[in-house]
Amino acid sequence: MEQNIRMMMEKAREAGVKLRPHTKTHRTPKAAKLQVEAGAQGITVAKVGEAEVMAGEGLQDIFIANEIYGESKFLRLRDLNRQVRIAVGVDNREQVEALSRVFAGENKPLDVLIEIETGEERTGVLTGEDALSLARLVTESPGLRLRGIFSHEGHTYGASSPEMCAELFRKSQEDTLTIAEFLRKNGIPVEEVSIGATPSLMHGQILPGITEIRPGTYIYMDAAQGNAIGDYSRCALTILATVISKPTAERVVVDAGVKALTAFTRAQGICHTPGYGLVKGFNDLRLKKLYDEHGIMISAEASSKLKIGDKIEIIPNHACPTCNLYDKIYVIENERVVDEWPILCRGKSQ
Ligand SMILES: Cc1ncc(COP(=O)(O)O)c(C=O)c1O
């Protein structure tokens, strides 16, 4: 984990950009602090609840890279904006108008970044014209300040090759930078151009003009990322499970099912994850089937090597939802538990 933290910090430094790690992956203030101590500018979160916990634990610079909507959430955001440096993503007029109604009377405006959609087909405005019209609305809205724009090249997860991943990344950045330039030409200052995802940053180059990157999963490098980089030795997060049954010569059952690993899989591309988690210490052994509390492996080798009560380490397919299933994480150094970190943002999804 420390190596992963250093590696991404180094990438950011080399490209001359700020690193603002997405902490949705670990949901753990202690991990966020390590990232900031290593040189990150601040952190990214997806939810107001995560921002509240992180701010309460001393994280001072937080970007909620998501579209937040709702009266009670706006009021919580207002409280946060009085305590720490915070910004939020926007991509529609209703949201900007509603935010402005809440922040108009504030001494300190709320920073917002307009999200640009570059291929993930999720949130974000699609054209320069739409970005400009929203940017104008933000600049005219009392209580709001436009910090810049952001995009998330999540579609690079589905790339069929590392080269395609790098190409999708380049295109996504170019589209984002083109919109930044278009806004500037139309008199709108764009201080921040924020981008980022783990597979793209592992395979492609950060273009000049980008000011900030927001990768999240890199800290743990789950099975999907291990597949993408062709190296599972950098996977830092594992679930410890116990062999509880060996009903046949091939079937080995452990006490970790959907509630321990999630049922997340990726069907194709560089982040392809067959099965439900990669078992460490065996040759490409994956959990084949999950029940709520049971994980099933089909392997004569595993059956012959493992006995009831043995423990195995499973690299989860997707670290982010898996961390949300646990109260704490055990920090291991040289095969010894050296600390326990509470996953304090667990369940803080509102
Ligand atoms: C808006 C946004 N930015 C950044 C990230 C980080 O991506 P990754 O976990 O691939 O590093 C995510 C992840 O979902 C995201 O939704």
mmCIF file of C-alpha atoms and ligand atoms in Angstrom:
data_model
loop_
_atom_site.group_PDB
_atom_site.id
_atom_site.type_symbol
_atom_site.label_atom_id
_atom_site.label_comp_id
_atom_site.label_asym_id
_atom_site.label_seq_id
_atom_site.Cartn_x
_atom_site.Cartn_y
_atom_site.Cartn_z
ATOM 1 C CA MET A 1 0.000 0.000 0.000
ATOM 2 C CA GLU A 2 2.786 2.427 0.869
ATOM 3 C CA GLN A 3 4.467 1.656 -2.458
ATOM 4 C CA ASN A 4 1.221 2.295 -4.320
ATOM 5 C CA ILE A 5 0.787 5.614 -2.498
ATOM 6 C CA ARG A 6 4.341 6.637 -3.405
ATOM 7 C CA MET A 7 4.031 5.449 -7.009
ATOM 8 C CA MET A 8 0.983 7.641 -7.758
ATOM 9 C CA MET A 9 2.478 10.619 -5.901
ATOM 10 C CA GLU A 10 5.569 10.259 -8.080
ATOM 11 C CA LYS A 11 3.434 10.159 -11.245
ATOM 12 C CA ALA A 12 1.688 13.367 -10.197
ATOM 13 C CA ARG A 13 4.984 15.099 -9.370
ATOM 14 C CA GLU A 14 6.542 14.079 -12.688
ATOM 15 C CA ALA A 15 3.582 15.539 -14.578
ATOM 16 C CA GLY A 16 3.499 18.660 -12.389
ATOM 17 C CA VAL A 17 -0.107 18.097 -11.262
ATOM 18 C CA LYS A 18 -1.777 17.898 -7.864
ATOM 19 C CA LEU A 19 -2.901 14.530 -6.554
ATOM 20 C CA ARG A 20 -6.299 14.418 -4.895
ATOM 21 C CA PRO A 21 -6.892 10.708 -4.213
ATOM 22 C CA HIS A 22 -10.467 9.452 -4.321
ATOM 23 C CA THR A 23 -11.059 8.040 -0.833
ATOM 24 C CA LYS A 24 -14.250 6.213 -1.824
ATOM 25 C CA THR A 25 -11.937 3.213 -2.243
ATOM 26 C CA HIS A 26 -10.886 2.875 1.402
ATOM 27 C CA ARG A 27 -13.372 5.115 3.243
ATOM 28 C CA THR A 28 -10.740 5.312 5.964
ATOM 29 C CA PRO A 29 -9.470 8.649 7.379
ATOM 30 C CA LYS A 30 -6.183 7.068 8.491
ATOM 31 C CA ALA A 31 -5.447 5.993 4.913
ATOM 32 C CA ALA A 32 -6.454 9.441 3.638
ATOM 33 C CA LYS A 33 -4.010 11.048 6.064
ATOM 34 C CA LEU A 34 -1.194 8.821 4.807
ATOM 35 C CA GLN A 35 -1.955 9.974 1.271
ATOM 36 C CA VAL A 36 -1.907 13.631 2.322
ATOM 37 C CA GLU A 37 1.284 13.163 4.350
ATOM 38 C CA ALA A 38 2.861 11.663 1.212
ATOM 39 C CA GLY A 39 2.115 14.907 -0.649
ATOM 40 C CA ALA A 40 -1.497 14.817 -1.858
ATOM 41 C CA GLN A 41 -3.128 18.250 -2.101
ATOM 42 C CA GLY A 42 -6.336 17.056 -0.488
ATOM 43 C CA ILE A 43 -8.865 14.290 -0.973
ATOM 44 C CA THR A 44 -11.831 13.414 -3.145
ATOM 45 C CA VAL A 45 -15.047 11.858 -1.815
ATOM 46 C CA ALA A 46 -18.331 10.860 -3.440
ATOM 47 C CA LYS A 47 -20.795 11.633 -0.647
ATOM 48 C CA VAL A 48 -21.565 14.399 1.860
ATOM 49 C CA GLY A 49 -21.451 11.752 4.618
ATOM 50 C CA GLU A 50 -17.903 10.804 3.647
ATOM 51 C CA ALA A 51 -16.901 14.488 3.591
ATOM 52 C CA GLU A 52 -18.343 15.002 7.087
ATOM 53 C CA VAL A 53 -16.374 12.101 8.529
ATOM 54 C CA MET A 54 -13.149 13.098 6.775
ATOM 55 C CA ALA A 55 -13.498 16.747 7.863
ATOM 56 C CA GLY A 56 -14.218 15.621 11.424
ATOM 57 C CA GLU A 57 -10.972 13.637 11.357
ATOM 58 C CA GLY A 58 -8.935 16.663 10.276
ATOM 59 C CA LEU A 59 -8.889 16.423 6.456
ATOM 60 C CA GLN A 60 -8.992 20.063 5.371
ATOM 61 C CA ASP A 61 -9.343 20.080 1.594
ATOM 62 C CA ILE A 62 -12.152 17.976 0.152
ATOM 63 C CA PHE A 63 -13.731 17.724 -3.308
ATOM 64 C CA ILE A 64 -17.070 15.916 -3.550
ATOM 65 C CA ALA A 65 -16.685 14.750 -7.169
ATOM 66 C CA ASN A 66 -20.345 14.012 -7.571
ATOM 67 C CA GLU A 67 -23.666 15.735 -8.171
ATOM 68 C CA ILE A 68 -25.262 16.317 -4.771
ATOM 69 C CA TYR A 69 -28.927 17.263 -4.526
ATOM 70 C CA GLY A 70 -31.407 17.707 -1.667
ATOM 71 C CA GLU A 71 -32.264 20.327 0.937
ATOM 72 C CA SER A 72 -30.803 18.497 3.945
ATOM 73 C CA LYS A 73 -27.615 17.642 2.026
ATOM 74 C CA PHE A 74 -27.213 21.301 0.983
ATOM 75 C CA LEU A 75 -27.474 22.393 4.624
ATOM 76 C CA ARG A 76 -24.841 19.837 5.634
ATOM 77 C CA LEU A 77 -22.679 21.088 2.774
ATOM 78 C CA ARG A 78 -23.120 24.635 4.076
ATOM 79 C CA ASP A 79 -21.852 23.563 7.512
ATOM 80 C CA LEU A 80 -18.885 21.831 5.896
ATOM 81 C CA ASN A 81 -18.066 24.896 3.797
ATOM 82 C CA ARG A 82 -17.853 26.934 7.017
ATOM 83 C CA GLN A 83 -15.263 24.493 8.433
ATOM 84 C CA VAL A 84 -12.981 23.331 5.608
ATOM 85 C CA ARG A 85 -12.020 23.996 1.972
ATOM 86 C CA ILE A 86 -14.675 22.134 0.041
ATOM 87 C CA ALA A 87 -15.949 21.904 -3.524
ATOM 88 C CA VAL A 88 -18.732 19.972 -5.216
ATOM 89 C CA GLY A 89 -19.483 18.771 -8.748
ATOM 90 C CA VAL A 90 -22.395 20.137 -10.810
ATOM 91 C CA ASP A 91 -23.811 19.243 -14.214
ATOM 92 C CA ASN A 92 -27.279 20.791 -14.333
ATOM 93 C CA ARG A 93 -29.082 24.091 -13.827
ATOM 94 C CA GLU A 94 -31.562 22.835 -11.225
ATOM 95 C CA GLN A 95 -28.698 21.848 -8.955
ATOM 96 C CA VAL A 96 -26.832 25.156 -9.431
ATOM 97 C CA GLU A 97 -29.980 27.203 -8.749
ATOM 98 C CA ALA A 98 -30.845 25.182 -5.636
ATOM 99 C CA LEU A 99 -27.268 25.425 -4.308
ATOM 100 C CA SER A 100 -27.241 29.167 -4.868
ATOM 101 C CA ARG A 101 -30.469 29.590 -2.854
ATOM 102 C CA VAL A 102 -28.755 27.941 0.135
ATOM 103 C CA PHE A 103 -25.335 29.613 -0.199
ATOM 104 C CA ALA A 104 -26.408 33.131 -1.258
ATOM 105 C CA GLY A 105 -26.217 34.502 2.279
ATOM 106 C CA GLU A 106 -22.854 32.956 3.129
ATOM 107 C CA ASN A 107 -19.660 34.946 3.675
ATOM 108 C CA LYS A 108 -17.626 32.264 1.920
ATOM 109 C CA PRO A 109 -18.938 31.058 -1.455
ATOM 110 C CA LEU A 110 -19.132 27.359 -2.278
ATOM 111 C CA ASP A 111 -16.621 26.240 -4.909
ATOM 112 C CA VAL A 112 -18.110 24.184 -7.729
ATOM 113 C CA LEU A 113 -16.561 22.265 -10.641
ATOM 114 C CA ILE A 114 -18.566 21.447 -13.751
ATOM 115 C CA GLU A 115 -18.421 17.787 -14.686
ATOM 116 C CA ILE A 116 -17.644 16.939 -18.319
ATOM 117 C CA GLU A 117 -18.763 13.560 -19.672
ATOM 118 C CA THR A 118 -16.072 12.077 -21.889
ATOM 119 C CA GLY A 119 -17.311 8.568 -22.643
ATOM 120 C CA GLU A 120 -18.351 6.898 -19.415
ATOM 121 C CA GLU A 121 -22.010 7.673 -20.155
ATOM 122 C CA ARG A 122 -22.772 8.600 -16.562
ATOM 123 C CA THR A 123 -22.971 12.196 -15.323
ATOM 124 C CA GLY A 124 -21.543 15.401 -16.817
ATOM 125 C CA VAL A 125 -22.320 17.865 -19.593
ATOM 126 C CA LEU A 126 -21.670 16.668 -23.128
ATOM 127 C CA THR A 127 -20.743 19.776 -25.074
ATOM 128 C CA GLY A 128 -18.740 22.976 -24.762
ATOM 129 C CA GLU A 129 -21.922 25.011 -25.250
ATOM 130 C CA ASP A 130 -23.633 23.228 -22.347
ATOM 131 C CA ALA A 131 -20.541 23.731 -20.172
ATOM 132 C CA LEU A 132 -20.452 27.433 -21.083
ATOM 133 C CA SER A 133 -24.117 28.006 -20.332
ATOM 134 C CA LEU A 134 -23.749 26.259 -16.947
ATOM 135 C CA ALA A 135 -20.506 28.137 -16.212
ATOM 136 C CA ARG A 136 -22.252 31.448 -16.918
ATOM 137 C CA LEU A 137 -25.076 30.476 -14.596
ATOM 138 C CA VAL A 138 -22.574 29.592 -11.837
ATOM 139 C CA THR A 139 -20.696 32.879 -12.197
ATOM 140 C CA GLU A 140 -23.978 34.819 -11.993
ATOM 141 C CA SER A 141 -25.241 32.794 -8.993
ATOM 142 C CA PRO A 142 -24.772 34.389 -5.568
ATOM 143 C CA GLY A 143 -22.947 32.173 -3.092
ATOM 144 C CA LEU A 144 -21.152 30.090 -5.740
ATOM 145 C CA ARG A 145 -17.666 30.290 -7.257
ATOM 146 C CA LEU A 146 -16.528 28.337 -10.309
ATOM 147 C CA ARG A 147 -13.235 26.587 -9.510
ATOM 148 C CA GLY A 148 -12.989 24.668 -12.763
ATOM 149 C CA ILE A 149 -14.055 21.512 -14.556
ATOM 150 C CA PHE A 150 -13.565 17.787 -14.002
ATOM 151 C CA SER A 151 -14.028 14.504 -15.829
ATOM 152 C CA HIS A 152 -13.685 10.829 -14.932
ATOM 153 C CA GLU A 153 -12.548 8.443 -17.671
ATOM 154 C CA GLY A 154 -14.274 5.419 -16.090
ATOM 155 C CA HIS A 155 -14.853 3.921 -19.551
ATOM 156 C CA THR A 156 -11.129 3.087 -19.692
ATOM 157 C CA TYR A 157 -11.928 0.113 -17.415
ATOM 158 C CA GLY A 158 -13.566 -1.542 -20.432
ATOM 159 C CA ALA A 159 -10.614 -0.994 -22.819
ATOM 160 C CA SER A 160 -9.672 -4.153 -24.699
ATOM 161 C CA SER A 161 -5.913 -3.505 -24.487
ATOM 162 C CA PRO A 162 -3.448 -1.281 -22.621
ATOM 163 C CA GLU A 163 -2.961 0.692 -25.850
ATOM 164 C CA MET A 164 -6.685 1.302 -26.182
ATOM 165 C CA CYS A 165 -6.795 2.348 -22.530
ATOM 166 C CA ALA A 166 -4.040 4.918 -23.159
ATOM 167 C CA GLU A 167 -5.851 6.149 -26.280
ATOM 168 C CA LEU A 168 -9.215 6.522 -24.495
ATOM 169 C CA PHE A 169 -7.375 8.391 -21.734
ATOM 170 C CA ARG A 170 -5.713 10.769 -24.210
ATOM 171 C CA LYS A 171 -9.039 11.463 -25.936
ATOM 172 C CA SER A 172 -10.836 12.020 -22.632
ATOM 173 C CA GLN A 173 -8.214 14.524 -21.483
ATOM 174 C CA GLU A 174 -8.230 16.285 -24.861
ATOM 175 C CA ASP A 175 -12.015 16.648 -24.755
ATOM 176 C CA THR A 176 -11.798 18.043 -21.220
ATOM 177 C CA LEU A 177 -8.972 20.440 -22.126
ATOM 178 C CA THR A 178 -10.820 21.616 -25.259
ATOM 179 C CA ILE A 179 -13.791 22.570 -23.103
ATOM 180 C CA ALA A 180 -11.493 24.334 -20.589
ATOM 181 C CA GLU A 181 -10.037 26.396 -23.467
ATOM 182 C CA PHE A 182 -13.490 27.133 -24.877
ATOM 183 C CA LEU A 183 -14.633 28.471 -21.492
ATOM 184 C CA ARG A 184 -11.507 30.621 -21.148
ATOM 185 C CA LYS A 185 -11.980 32.036 -24.657
ATOM 186 C CA ASN A 186 -15.443 33.051 -23.564
ATOM 187 C CA GLY A 187 -14.144 34.903 -20.532
ATOM 188 C CA ILE A 188 -14.684 32.199 -17.898
ATOM 189 C CA PRO A 189 -11.623 31.569 -15.692
ATOM 190 C CA VAL A 190 -10.882 27.851 -15.289
ATOM 191 C CA GLU A 191 -8.384 27.345 -12.498
ATOM 192 C CA GLU A 192 -8.753 23.572 -12.076
ATOM 193 C CA VAL A 193 -8.885 20.857 -14.736
ATOM 194 C CA SER A 194 -9.274 17.665 -12.746
ATOM 195 C CA ILE A 195 -9.301 14.159 -14.225
ATOM 196 C CA GLY A 196 -8.494 10.622 -13.237
ATOM 197 C CA ALA A 197 -9.068 6.893 -12.843
ATOM 198 C CA THR A 198 -6.617 4.153 -11.929
ATOM 199 C CA PRO A 199 -6.384 2.073 -15.167
ATOM 200 C CA SER A 200 -5.879 5.144 -17.345
ATOM 201 C CA LEU A 201 -3.212 6.631 -15.075
ATOM 202 C CA MET A 202 -1.403 3.284 -14.999
ATOM 203 C CA HIS A 203 -1.276 3.073 -18.801
ATOM 204 C CA GLY A 204 -1.331 6.578 -20.264
ATOM 205 C CA GLN A 205 0.326 9.988 -20.083
ATOM 206 C CA ILE A 206 -1.058 13.021 -18.293
ATOM 207 C CA LEU A 207 -1.411 15.854 -20.832
ATOM 208 C CA PRO A 208 -0.162 19.433 -20.301
ATOM 209 C CA GLY A 209 -3.008 21.636 -19.079
ATOM 210 C CA ILE A 210 -4.338 19.089 -16.599
ATOM 211 C CA THR A 211 -3.934 20.482 -13.064
ATOM 212 C CA GLU A 212 -5.146 17.653 -10.836
ATOM 213 C CA ILE A 213 -5.616 13.857 -10.837
ATOM 214 C CA ARG A 214 -8.092 11.889 -8.697
ATOM 215 C CA PRO A 215 -7.312 8.153 -8.809
ATOM 216 C CA GLY A 216 -8.780 6.037 -6.006
ATOM 217 C CA THR A 217 -8.311 2.292 -6.442
ATOM 218 C CA TYR A 218 -4.531 2.553 -6.923
ATOM 219 C CA ILE A 219 -4.009 2.519 -3.152
ATOM 220 C CA TYR A 220 -5.102 -1.132 -2.953
ATOM 221 C CA MET A 221 -4.848 -2.342 -6.571
ATOM 222 C CA ASP A 222 -7.660 -4.891 -6.511
ATOM 223 C CA ALA A 223 -7.927 -7.955 -8.780
ATOM 224 C CA ALA A 224 -9.255 -5.842 -11.671
ATOM 225 C CA GLN A 225 -6.265 -3.489 -11.512
ATOM 226 C CA GLY A 226 -3.866 -6.407 -11.028
ATOM 227 C CA ASN A 227 -5.208 -7.889 -14.246
ATOM 228 C CA ALA A 228 -4.877 -4.543 -16.033
ATOM 229 C CA ILE A 229 -1.231 -4.044 -15.076
ATOM 230 C CA GLY A 230 -0.350 -7.749 -15.321
ATOM 231 C CA ASP A 231 1.045 -7.771 -11.784
ATOM 232 C CA TYR A 232 -0.852 -9.029 -8.765
ATOM 233 C CA SER A 233 2.102 -8.465 -6.432
ATOM 234 C CA ARG A 234 0.976 -4.860 -6.047
ATOM 235 C CA CYS A 235 -2.458 -5.884 -4.733
ATOM 236 C CA ALA A 236 -2.409 -4.686 -1.129
ATOM 237 C CA LEU A 237 -5.918 -5.535 0.060
ATOM 238 C CA THR A 238 -6.968 -9.079 0.899
ATOM 239 C CA ILE A 239 -9.877 -10.693 2.699
ATOM 240 C CA LEU A 240 -8.855 -13.414 5.138
ATOM 241 C CA ALA A 241 -11.201 -16.410 4.923
ATOM 242 C CA THR A 242 -11.297 -19.779 6.670
ATOM 243 C CA VAL A 243 -11.818 -23.175 5.013
ATOM 244 C CA ILE A 244 -14.981 -24.548 6.629
ATOM 245 C CA SER A 245 -15.909 -27.523 4.437
ATOM 246 C CA LYS A 246 -14.476 -29.862 1.759
ATOM 247 C CA PRO A 247 -17.481 -31.867 0.588
ATOM 248 C CA THR A 248 -15.758 -33.409 -2.493
ATOM 249 C CA ALA A 249 -12.211 -33.972 -3.739
ATOM 250 C CA GLU A 250 -12.450 -30.709 -5.685
ATOM 251 C CA ARG A 251 -14.856 -28.490 -3.771
ATOM 252 C CA VAL A 252 -13.432 -26.263 -1.048
ATOM 253 C CA VAL A 253 -15.779 -23.948 0.841
ATOM 254 C CA VAL A 254 -14.654 -20.846 2.747
ATOM 255 C CA ASP A 255 -16.610 -18.602 5.099
ATOM 256 C CA ALA A 256 -16.553 -15.568 2.797
ATOM 257 C CA GLY A 257 -19.468 -15.003 0.439
ATOM 258 C CA VAL A 258 -21.291 -12.034 -1.053
ATOM 259 C CA LYS A 259 -21.372 -10.295 2.342
ATOM 260 C CA ALA A 260 -17.577 -10.484 2.526
ATOM 261 C CA LEU A 261 -16.544 -9.907 -1.100
ATOM 262 C CA THR A 262 -19.560 -8.445 -2.965
ATOM 263 C CA ALA A 263 -20.707 -10.223 -6.144
ATOM 264 C CA PHE A 264 -18.893 -7.714 -8.347
ATOM 265 C CA THR A 265 -17.301 -8.961 -11.584
ATOM 266 C CA ARG A 266 -16.100 -7.376 -14.821
ATOM 267 C CA ALA A 267 -16.902 -9.421 -17.883
ATOM 268 C CA GLN A 268 -14.323 -8.088 -20.325
ATOM 269 C CA GLY A 269 -11.455 -5.725 -21.055
ATOM 270 C CA ILE A 270 -8.163 -5.112 -19.299
ATOM 271 C CA CYS A 271 -9.926 -5.107 -15.922
ATOM 272 C CA HIS A 272 -11.603 -8.462 -16.595
ATOM 273 C CA THR A 273 -12.245 -10.375 -13.365
ATOM 274 C CA PRO A 274 -13.484 -13.923 -13.861
ATOM 275 C CA GLY A 275 -14.974 -15.425 -10.695
ATOM 276 C CA TYR A 276 -15.432 -13.600 -7.418
ATOM 277 C CA GLY A 277 -11.946 -12.984 -6.082
ATOM 278 C CA LEU A 278 -8.408 -14.212 -6.662
ATOM 279 C CA VAL A 279 -6.955 -16.629 -4.116
ATOM 280 C CA LYS A 280 -3.365 -15.813 -3.182
ATOM 281 C CA GLY A 281 -0.767 -18.568 -3.255
ATOM 282 C CA PHE A 282 -2.392 -20.588 -6.037
ATOM 283 C CA ASN A 283 -2.123 -20.433 -9.804
ATOM 284 C CA ASP A 284 -5.011 -18.255 -11.026
ATOM 285 C CA LEU A 285 -7.479 -19.762 -8.559
ATOM 286 C CA ARG A 286 -10.725 -17.783 -8.295
ATOM 287 C CA LEU A 287 -13.826 -18.245 -6.200
ATOM 288 C CA LYS A 288 -16.276 -19.812 -8.616
ATOM 289 C CA LYS A 289 -19.551 -19.310 -6.816
ATOM 290 C CA LEU A 290 -20.766 -17.239 -3.897
ATOM 291 C CA TYR A 291 -23.656 -17.590 -1.486
ATOM 292 C CA ASP A 292 -24.325 -14.942 1.163
ATOM 293 C CA GLU A 293 -21.904 -16.485 3.655
ATOM 294 C CA HIS A 294 -20.103 -19.139 1.559
ATOM 295 C CA GLY A 295 -17.441 -18.941 -1.140
ATOM 296 C CA ILE A 296 -16.876 -22.009 -3.328
ATOM 297 C CA MET A 297 -13.583 -22.939 -4.976
ATOM 298 C CA ILE A 298 -13.368 -25.847 -7.416
ATOM 299 C CA SER A 299 -9.778 -27.064 -7.449
ATOM 300 C CA ALA A 300 -8.210 -30.445 -6.801
ATOM 301 C CA GLU A 301 -4.964 -28.658 -5.972
ATOM 302 C CA ALA A 302 -6.629 -26.438 -3.355
ATOM 303 C CA SER A 303 -8.504 -29.420 -1.941
ATOM 304 C CA SER A 304 -5.314 -31.411 -1.540
ATOM 305 C CA LYS A 305 -3.308 -28.542 -0.040
ATOM 306 C CA LEU A 306 -5.901 -26.997 2.271
ATOM 307 C CA LYS A 307 -7.426 -28.532 5.390
ATOM 308 C CA ILE A 308 -10.415 -27.479 7.438
ATOM 309 C CA GLY A 309 -9.518 -24.400 9.488
ATOM 310 C CA ASP A 310 -6.770 -23.200 7.118
ATOM 311 C CA LYS A 311 -6.904 -19.556 6.167
ATOM 312 C CA ILE A 312 -6.639 -18.158 2.650
ATOM 313 C CA GLU A 313 -6.207 -14.592 1.428
ATOM 314 C CA ILE A 314 -8.560 -13.424 -1.307
ATOM 315 C CA ILE A 315 -7.839 -10.364 -3.459
ATOM 316 C CA PRO A 316 -11.277 -8.799 -4.053
ATOM 317 C CA ASN A 317 -12.415 -7.991 -7.570
ATOM 318 C CA HIS A 318 -13.378 -4.434 -6.631
ATOM 319 C CA ALA A 319 -11.844 -2.855 -3.530
ATOM 320 C CA CYS A 320 -14.286 0.053 -3.165
ATOM 321 C CA PRO A 321 -17.566 -1.747 -2.350
ATOM 322 C CA THR A 322 -15.657 -4.483 -0.481
ATOM 323 C CA CYS A 323 -14.180 -2.008 2.034
ATOM 324 C CA ASN A 324 -17.679 -0.754 2.711
ATOM 325 C CA LEU A 325 -18.532 -4.195 4.152
ATOM 326 C CA TYR A 326 -16.066 -4.023 7.053
ATOM 327 C CA ASP A 327 -15.743 -2.063 10.298
ATOM 328 C CA LYS A 328 -11.973 -2.068 10.292
ATOM 329 C CA ILE A 329 -8.910 -2.923 8.300
ATOM 330 C CA TYR A 330 -5.866 -4.680 9.750
ATOM 331 C CA VAL A 331 -2.595 -3.096 8.707
ATOM 332 C CA ILE A 332 0.053 -5.742 8.021
ATOM 333 C CA GLU A 333 3.802 -5.137 7.897
ATOM 334 C CA ASN A 334 6.254 -8.011 7.468
ATOM 335 C CA GLU A 335 3.423 -10.493 8.015
ATOM 336 C CA ARG A 336 2.488 -8.994 11.393
ATOM 337 C CA VAL A 337 -0.575 -6.928 12.276
ATOM 338 C CA VAL A 338 0.814 -3.533 13.253
ATOM 339 C CA ASP A 339 -2.383 -1.476 13.422
ATOM 340 C CA GLU A 340 -6.174 -1.552 13.096
ATOM 341 C CA TRP A 341 -7.875 1.275 11.218
ATOM 342 C CA PRO A 342 -11.603 1.899 11.606
ATOM 343 C CA ILE A 343 -13.337 2.308 8.245
ATOM 344 C CA LEU A 344 -15.185 5.344 9.560
ATOM 345 C CA CYS A 345 -16.935 6.318 6.316
ATOM 346 C CA ARG A 346 -18.448 2.849 6.054
ATOM 347 C CA GLY A 347 -22.154 3.237 5.388
ATOM 348 C CA LYS A 348 -21.864 7.024 5.022
ATOM 349 C CA SER A 349 -23.528 6.954 1.623
ATOM 350 C CA GLN A 350 -25.937 9.866 1.999
HETATM 351 C C1 LIG B 1 -15.671 10.953 -10.240
HETATM 352 C C2 LIG B 1 -14.615 9.952 -9.947
HETATM 353 N N1 LIG B 1 -13.333 10.361 -9.928
HETATM 354 C C3 LIG B 1 -12.318 9.498 -9.671
HETATM 355 C C4 LIG B 1 -12.570 8.153 -9.423
HETATM 356 C C5 LIG B 1 -11.416 7.228 -9.145
HETATM 357 O O1 LIG B 1 -11.343 6.184 -10.072
HETATM 358 P P1 LIG B 1 -10.458 4.879 -9.796
HETATM 359 O O2 LIG B 1 -11.046 4.204 -8.631
HETATM 360 O O3 LIG B 1 -10.492 4.120 -11.046
HETATM 361 O O4 LIG B 1 -9.086 5.349 -9.476
HETATM 362 C C6 LIG B 1 -13.895 7.691 -9.439
HETATM 363 C C7 LIG B 1 -14.194 6.276 -9.203
HETATM 364 O O5 LIG B 1 -15.267 5.785 -9.332
HETATM 365 C C8 LIG B 1 -14.937 8.608 -9.706
HETATM 366 O O6 LIG B 1 -16.219 8.224 -9.751
#
